[in-house]
Each structure stands twice: as structure tokens, then as C-alpha cells.
Amino acid sequence: MSPTPIKKTANITSESDFLANISHEIRTPVNAICGISDLLNNFDLPPEKQKDLIEKLNISARQLKELINDILDFSKLEAGQLTLSKRTFDLFGVLKDVYNICIIKADEKNLKLDVPLTFEGSQQYIGDPTRLKQILLNLMSNAIKFTDEGSVKVSLEKLSDLDHNRVMLRINVEDTGIGIPEDQKEKIFDKFSQGSAGKGHGREGTGLGLTITKHLIEIMEGSISLNTKEDEGSSFIVDLPLEVDHQD
Ligand code: ADP
């Protein structure tokens, strides 16, 4: 009797792709950290060169930290252990923090970054500002990564009052980037999944960002949807119920 062939499902293929990809993603900053620290061991380096190398070392170390945080979040997500904290926060404080991180990359690529710093609704909410920041940071970093010309724009809208304490907010992250082909629109939220644009062309990534983002939005009882057109841009729309802190 001939042996039963092992079925190679799409999931297994993408999981092995993921492992190869993540190893590459980890190796890149680790190689940079090793190489730069070797160079810094040379005591004759002029101070400006030293400063430049330390900045590069810092960038690689941060990149590695973000990657490890994503992997840890993903394993928590898989184990059903991704939980939220609850405290009062200022929505514009969160937006300002995310803006300050994203503006560096946007400037490097000559992109306009438009983030609202005023809003008609309340500014004080009760929820998990760290996880909200992570959602915004993921969507905005992707928008910047996949846009070569034009702008990335964040807008806020209060859709409705859900009850006395909660409002439904809409956060839209819109870019004028490369867009996403129709047949990849659903898949990009799947674990390990990278669209055709995700590989190469200097647009590295792990394919975990949107999986974690979608999961976080869902445990916040919100939803995420996508409007996109190839070569014109994408718009990620997040509808999120937020508890208003009436003490402001
Ligand atoms: P990564 O960016 O690490 O590849 P993500 O889960 O964040 O992983 O995104 C999955 C894929 O979705 C990306 O590889 C890319 O193909 C696509 N994508 C995400 N955001 C955008 C965007 N704003 N514009 C175009 N493509 C995008």
C-alpha cells in the first residue's frame, strides 16, 4: 500500500513562511547590533561617528524589542490571554504620542501626516490607552510603510451615544498608498498573512500586526473594516465603543 501523502494546507505553508520570515526579521537588527557594537569597540572613533553609531544601535534595538513584543502578544492572543486594563486617559494625549512616533518616518518619506488634535466630543475616556496606542500605531505605521507619495490622515468622528456612559467613536486611518488587491482584502487580517506588498521592496514585516490589531479591537467590542483601491490608497475604519469619563 502506498503511503498517504501528507497534505500541505495553506495554513501550514503560511506558517512555515512565517517562521522563515520572522527569523529574517530578527536576524536583521541582531546583525546590526553585533556589527555596530564591534565598531564601537574601536576607541579611536571621532565623537560624531560614535554618536551616529549609537543612534543606529538604538534604532536596531528598538526594532528588535517591537518584534519581540509582537511575538509575545501573538502567543498571548493564541492562548486567549490578551487582556485589557482600565483607566482614565486623554484621547488626544494618545494621538499626540502616536503622532510624535510616526512623524519621524513620515518626514523621512516626505509624506504629509495629518492627525486631529481637537475634537468636539469628550477627551477623557476610560479604557486601555496602551492598547489603543498600539492599534493606532500599527495602522499608522502600515499606512506610512505602504505609501510612497501623498499623505496619511487620521480622522475622528462620534457616530452615536450608546448610552449615558458610552459613545461609539469612528477612527479612520487613510492613506494615498499602494492599496490592497481585492483578493487579499480579507486575508491580510489572518495570522502570518502578508499581502503581496508585504514582502521585499524594503517593506519588511511579520504579518502579525493586523492580526493583533483586529483582535485588540474585538476584545474592546469594536470592529475594523477596510476600503481600498489598488494604486489609490487604503482606509482602515475602526468603530470603537468608549466609556466617557464624566469627571472632566
Ligand atoms: P506586516 O506589515 O508586518 O506585513 P500586517 O499584519 O501589519 O503585517 O499587514 C499585513 C499585510 O497587509 C501587509 O503585508 C500588506 O500587504 C497589507 N497592508 C496592511 N496595511 C496596508 C496599507 N495601509 N496599504 C497597503 N497594504 C497594507
Short mmCIF file of C-alpha atoms and ligand atoms in Angstrom, two decimals:
data_model
loop_
_atom_site.label_atom_id
_atom_site.label_comp_id
_atom_site.label_asym_id
_atom_site.label_seq_id
_atom_site.Cartn_x
_atom_site.Cartn_y
_atom_site.Cartn_z
CA MET A 1 0.00 0.00 0.00
CA SER A 2 1.44 3.35 -0.92
CA PRO A 3 1.83 5.85 1.95
CA THR A 4 -0.82 8.53 2.33
CA PRO A 5 0.66 11.79 1.10
CA ILE A 6 0.96 14.47 3.75
CA LYS A 7 -1.50 17.23 2.91
CA LYS A 8 0.16 20.63 2.73
CA THR A 9 -2.61 23.00 3.75
CA ALA A 10 -2.45 26.70 3.03
CA ASN A 11 -2.11 27.33 6.74
CA ILE A 12 0.97 25.12 7.15
CA THR A 13 2.60 26.77 4.15
CA SER A 14 1.99 30.23 5.53
CA GLU A 15 3.17 29.17 8.99
CA SER A 16 6.49 27.90 7.63
CA ASP A 17 6.77 31.07 5.52
CA PHE A 18 6.15 32.99 8.73
CA LEU A 19 8.95 31.18 10.60
CA ALA A 20 11.41 31.83 7.78
CA ASN A 21 10.29 35.44 7.59
CA ILE A 22 10.41 36.10 11.32
CA SER A 23 13.89 34.56 11.56
CA HIS A 24 14.99 37.00 8.88
CA GLU A 25 13.25 39.88 10.68
CA ILE A 26 15.04 39.01 13.94
CA ARG A 27 18.41 38.44 12.30
CA THR A 28 18.48 41.85 10.60
CA PRO A 29 18.54 44.01 13.78
CA VAL A 30 20.66 41.43 15.66
CA ASN A 31 23.29 41.57 12.89
CA ALA A 32 23.22 45.36 13.03
CA ILE A 33 23.60 45.35 16.84
CA CYS A 34 26.57 42.94 16.66
CA GLY A 35 28.25 44.85 13.81
CA ILE A 36 27.77 48.28 15.37
CA SER A 37 28.93 47.22 18.84
CA ASP A 38 32.09 45.75 17.23
CA LEU A 39 32.70 49.12 15.55
CA LEU A 40 32.11 50.98 18.81
CA ASN A 41 34.83 48.90 20.42
CA ASN A 42 37.31 50.94 18.42
CA PHE A 43 38.42 53.67 20.84
CA ASP A 44 39.78 55.95 18.10
CA LEU A 45 36.37 56.79 16.66
CA PRO A 46 35.61 60.54 16.48
CA PRO A 47 32.69 61.59 18.77
CA GLU A 48 30.30 62.39 15.86
CA LYS A 49 30.84 58.92 14.38
CA GLN A 50 30.28 57.39 17.82
CA LYS A 51 27.03 59.34 18.22
CA ASP A 52 25.83 58.24 14.80
CA LEU A 53 26.60 54.59 15.56
CA ILE A 54 24.87 54.76 18.96
CA GLU A 55 21.73 56.17 17.28
CA LYS A 56 21.78 53.31 14.76
CA LEU A 57 22.32 50.82 17.59
CA ASN A 58 19.31 52.27 19.39
CA ILE A 59 17.10 52.01 16.29
CA SER A 60 18.00 48.34 15.80
CA ALA A 61 17.50 47.53 19.48
CA ARG A 62 14.05 49.18 19.42
CA GLN A 63 13.13 47.33 16.23
CA LEU A 64 14.04 44.06 17.93
CA LYS A 65 12.04 44.98 21.03
CA GLU A 66 8.93 45.76 18.94
CA LEU A 67 9.29 42.47 17.14
CA ILE A 68 9.57 40.51 20.38
CA ASN A 69 6.58 42.39 21.83
CA ASP A 70 4.52 41.40 18.76
CA ILE A 71 5.54 37.76 19.13
CA LEU A 72 4.67 37.82 22.85
CA ASP A 73 1.31 39.48 22.14
CA PHE A 74 0.60 36.94 19.45
CA SER A 75 1.30 33.99 21.76
CA LYS A 76 -0.94 35.57 24.43
CA LEU A 77 -3.64 36.07 21.80
CA GLU A 78 -3.41 32.40 20.76
CA ALA A 79 -3.68 31.35 24.42
CA GLY A 80 -6.70 33.65 24.93
CA GLN A 81 -4.70 35.63 27.48
CA LEU A 82 -4.61 39.06 25.88
CA THR A 83 -6.41 41.25 28.40
CA LEU A 84 -7.19 44.95 28.75
CA SER A 85 -6.50 47.39 31.56
CA LYS A 86 -8.95 50.11 32.58
CA ARG A 87 -8.09 53.68 33.49
CA THR A 88 -8.93 57.26 32.60
CA PHE A 89 -7.00 58.62 29.64
CA ASP A 90 -6.90 61.63 27.38
CA LEU A 91 -7.65 60.66 23.78
CA PHE A 92 -5.54 63.50 22.40
CA GLY A 93 -2.63 62.51 24.64
CA VAL A 94 -2.75 59.10 22.92
CA LEU A 95 -2.97 60.69 19.45
CA LYS A 96 -0.12 63.09 20.24
CA ASP A 97 2.15 60.23 21.38
CA VAL A 98 1.42 58.26 18.22
CA TYR A 99 1.93 61.36 16.06
CA ASN A 100 5.35 62.02 17.67
CA ILE A 101 6.50 58.49 16.85
CA CYS A 102 5.09 58.41 13.29
CA ILE A 103 6.17 61.88 12.17
CA ILE A 104 9.84 60.79 12.05
CA LYS A 105 9.19 58.10 9.41
CA ALA A 106 6.62 60.27 7.57
CA ASP A 107 9.16 63.12 7.30
CA GLU A 108 11.83 60.72 6.04
CA LYS A 109 9.43 59.69 3.24
CA ASN A 110 8.20 63.25 2.62
CA LEU A 111 4.62 62.29 3.48
CA LYS A 112 2.09 64.66 4.99
CA LEU A 113 0.85 63.34 8.33
CA ASP A 114 -2.49 64.71 9.41
CA VAL A 115 -3.63 63.78 12.93
CA PRO A 116 -6.51 65.63 14.67
CA LEU A 117 -5.59 67.39 17.86
CA THR A 118 -9.04 68.79 18.60
CA PHE A 119 -12.42 67.12 18.64
CA GLU A 120 -15.99 68.13 19.53
CA GLY A 121 -16.59 65.16 21.84
CA SER A 122 -15.17 64.40 25.25
CA GLN A 123 -11.42 63.98 25.55
CA GLN A 124 -11.39 61.88 28.71
CA TYR A 125 -12.29 58.24 28.36
CA ILE A 126 -11.97 55.09 30.46
CA GLY A 127 -10.22 52.17 28.82
CA ASP A 128 -6.80 50.85 27.89
CA PRO A 129 -4.72 53.70 26.41
CA THR A 130 -1.65 51.48 25.86
CA ARG A 131 -3.61 49.05 23.70
CA LEU A 132 -5.40 51.90 21.90
CA LYS A 133 -1.99 53.41 21.14
CA GLN A 134 -0.84 50.03 19.81
CA ILE A 135 -3.87 49.83 17.46
CA LEU A 136 -3.23 53.36 16.12
CA LEU A 137 0.49 52.80 15.84
CA ASN A 138 0.03 49.58 13.87
CA LEU A 139 -2.42 51.15 11.43
CA MET A 140 -0.45 54.37 11.01
CA SER A 141 2.92 52.62 10.64
CA ASN A 142 1.42 50.38 7.96
CA ALA A 143 -0.13 53.40 6.22
CA ILE A 144 3.29 55.11 6.16
CA LYS A 145 5.11 51.91 5.17
CA PHE A 146 2.82 51.27 2.18
CA THR A 147 2.64 54.89 0.95
CA ASP A 148 5.39 56.40 -1.18
CA GLU A 149 3.74 59.72 -2.06
CA GLY A 150 0.99 61.89 -0.63
CA SER A 151 -0.42 61.64 2.86
CA VAL A 152 -1.61 59.67 5.83
CA LYS A 153 -4.65 61.12 7.52
CA VAL A 154 -6.34 60.15 10.77
CA SER A 155 -9.88 61.39 11.42
CA LEU A 156 -12.23 61.03 14.36
CA GLU A 157 -15.99 61.05 14.40
CA LYS A 158 -18.54 60.40 17.13
CA LEU A 159 -21.04 58.04 15.49
CA SER A 160 -23.60 57.82 18.32
CA ASP A 161 -24.24 57.85 22.05
CA LEU A 162 -24.64 54.22 23.04
CA ASP A 163 -25.98 55.13 26.48
CA HIS A 164 -25.27 57.78 29.12
CA ASN A 165 -21.73 56.46 29.64
CA ARG A 166 -20.58 55.20 26.27
CA VAL A 167 -20.09 56.61 22.80
CA MET A 168 -19.31 54.91 19.53
CA LEU A 169 -16.22 56.53 18.03
CA ARG A 170 -15.05 56.08 14.48
CA ILE A 171 -11.31 56.35 13.83
CA ASN A 172 -10.32 56.38 10.19
CA VAL A 173 -6.69 55.90 9.09
CA GLU A 174 -6.50 56.81 5.43
CA ASP A 175 -3.51 56.75 3.10
CA THR A 176 -2.75 57.52 -0.52
CA GLY A 177 -0.56 54.44 -0.85
CA ILE A 178 -0.34 51.34 -2.96
CA GLY A 179 -3.73 49.91 -1.89
CA ILE A 180 -4.58 46.23 -1.47
CA PRO A 181 -5.72 43.88 -4.25
CA GLU A 182 -9.36 42.75 -3.93
CA ASP A 183 -8.45 39.08 -3.39
CA GLN A 184 -6.19 39.95 -0.43
CA LYS A 185 -8.59 42.25 1.44
CA GLU A 186 -9.89 39.60 3.85
CA LYS A 187 -6.70 37.57 4.15
CA ILE A 188 -4.48 40.37 5.45
CA PHE A 189 -6.19 40.11 8.85
CA ASP A 190 -5.29 36.40 9.12
CA LYS A 191 -2.38 35.30 11.24
CA PHE A 192 1.01 35.18 9.48
CA SER A 193 -0.57 36.71 6.40
CA GLN A 194 1.28 39.31 4.37
CA GLY A 195 -0.15 40.73 1.18
CA SER A 196 1.96 40.65 -1.96
CA ALA A 197 3.18 44.11 -0.98
CA GLY A 198 4.37 42.91 2.41
CA LYS A 199 7.48 41.19 1.17
CA GLY A 200 10.58 42.83 -0.25
CA HIS A 201 10.75 46.38 -1.62
CA GLY A 202 12.13 47.49 1.74
CA ARG A 203 8.71 46.90 3.31
CA GLU A 204 9.61 44.27 5.85
CA GLY A 205 7.19 42.95 8.43
CA THR A 206 5.97 39.84 10.17
CA GLY A 207 2.34 39.66 9.12
CA LEU A 208 1.29 39.77 12.79
CA GLY A 209 0.38 43.47 13.09
CA LEU A 210 -3.15 43.38 11.68
CA THR A 211 -4.00 40.08 13.40
CA ILE A 212 -3.10 41.60 16.78
CA THR A 213 -4.82 44.90 15.88
CA LYS A 214 -8.08 43.20 14.87
CA HIS A 215 -8.06 41.01 17.97
CA LEU A 216 -7.49 44.01 20.27
CA ILE A 217 -10.34 45.91 18.61
CA GLU A 218 -12.62 42.91 19.01
CA ILE A 219 -11.86 42.43 22.72
CA MET A 220 -12.71 46.13 23.07
CA GLU A 221 -16.06 45.18 21.45
CA GLY A 222 -15.31 47.22 18.35
CA SER A 223 -14.88 46.35 14.70
CA ILE A 224 -12.48 47.11 11.85
CA SER A 225 -13.24 47.38 8.14
CA LEU A 226 -11.27 48.28 5.08
CA ASN A 227 -11.86 50.35 1.95
CA THR A 228 -9.07 50.11 -0.54
CA LYS A 229 -8.24 50.52 -4.19
CA GLU A 230 -5.02 49.38 -5.79
CA ASP A 231 -2.66 52.29 -6.61
CA GLU A 232 -5.03 54.78 -4.94
CA GLY A 233 -4.85 54.02 -1.23
CA SER A 234 -6.49 52.39 1.74
CA SER A 235 -8.70 53.41 4.56
CA PHE A 236 -8.89 51.34 7.75
CA ILE A 237 -12.05 52.20 9.67
CA VAL A 238 -12.23 51.36 13.37
CA ASP A 239 -15.55 51.64 15.23
CA LEU A 240 -14.88 51.56 18.94
CA PRO A 241 -17.25 51.90 21.89
CA LEU A 242 -15.57 54.04 24.56
CA GLU A 243 -16.63 54.80 28.09
CA VAL A 244 -16.72 58.56 28.76
CA ASP A 245 -15.17 59.83 31.97
CA HIS A 246 -17.74 62.41 33.12
CA GLN A 247 -15.37 63.88 35.67
CA ASP A 248 -13.57 66.10 33.10
P1 ADP B 1 3.21 43.35 8.02
O1 ADP B 1 3.01 44.83 7.81
O2 ADP B 1 4.15 43.04 9.13
O3 ADP B 1 3.46 42.62 6.76
P2 ADP B 1 0.43 43.36 8.85
O4 ADP B 1 -0.39 42.30 9.51
O5 ADP B 1 0.55 44.65 9.58
O6 ADP B 1 1.84 42.72 8.58
O7 ADP B 1 -0.15 43.63 7.42
C1 ADP B 1 -0.45 42.52 6.57
C2 ADP B 1 -0.40 42.94 5.11
O8 ADP B 1 -1.47 43.84 4.82
C3 ADP B 1 0.87 43.68 4.72
O9 ADP B 1 1.91 42.76 4.44
C4 ADP B 1 0.40 44.44 3.46
O10 ADP B 1 0.42 43.59 2.32
C5 ADP B 1 -1.07 44.74 3.78
N1 ADP B 1 -1.28 46.11 4.30
C6 ADP B 1 -1.50 46.49 5.58
N2 ADP B 1 -1.73 47.82 5.68
C7 ADP B 1 -1.64 48.31 4.42
C8 ADP B 1 -1.79 49.62 3.84
N3 ADP B 1 -2.06 50.68 4.59
N4 ADP B 1 -1.64 49.73 2.50
C9 ADP B 1 -1.38 48.64 1.72
N5 ADP B 1 -1.23 47.39 2.20
C10 ADP B 1 -1.36 47.22 3.52
#
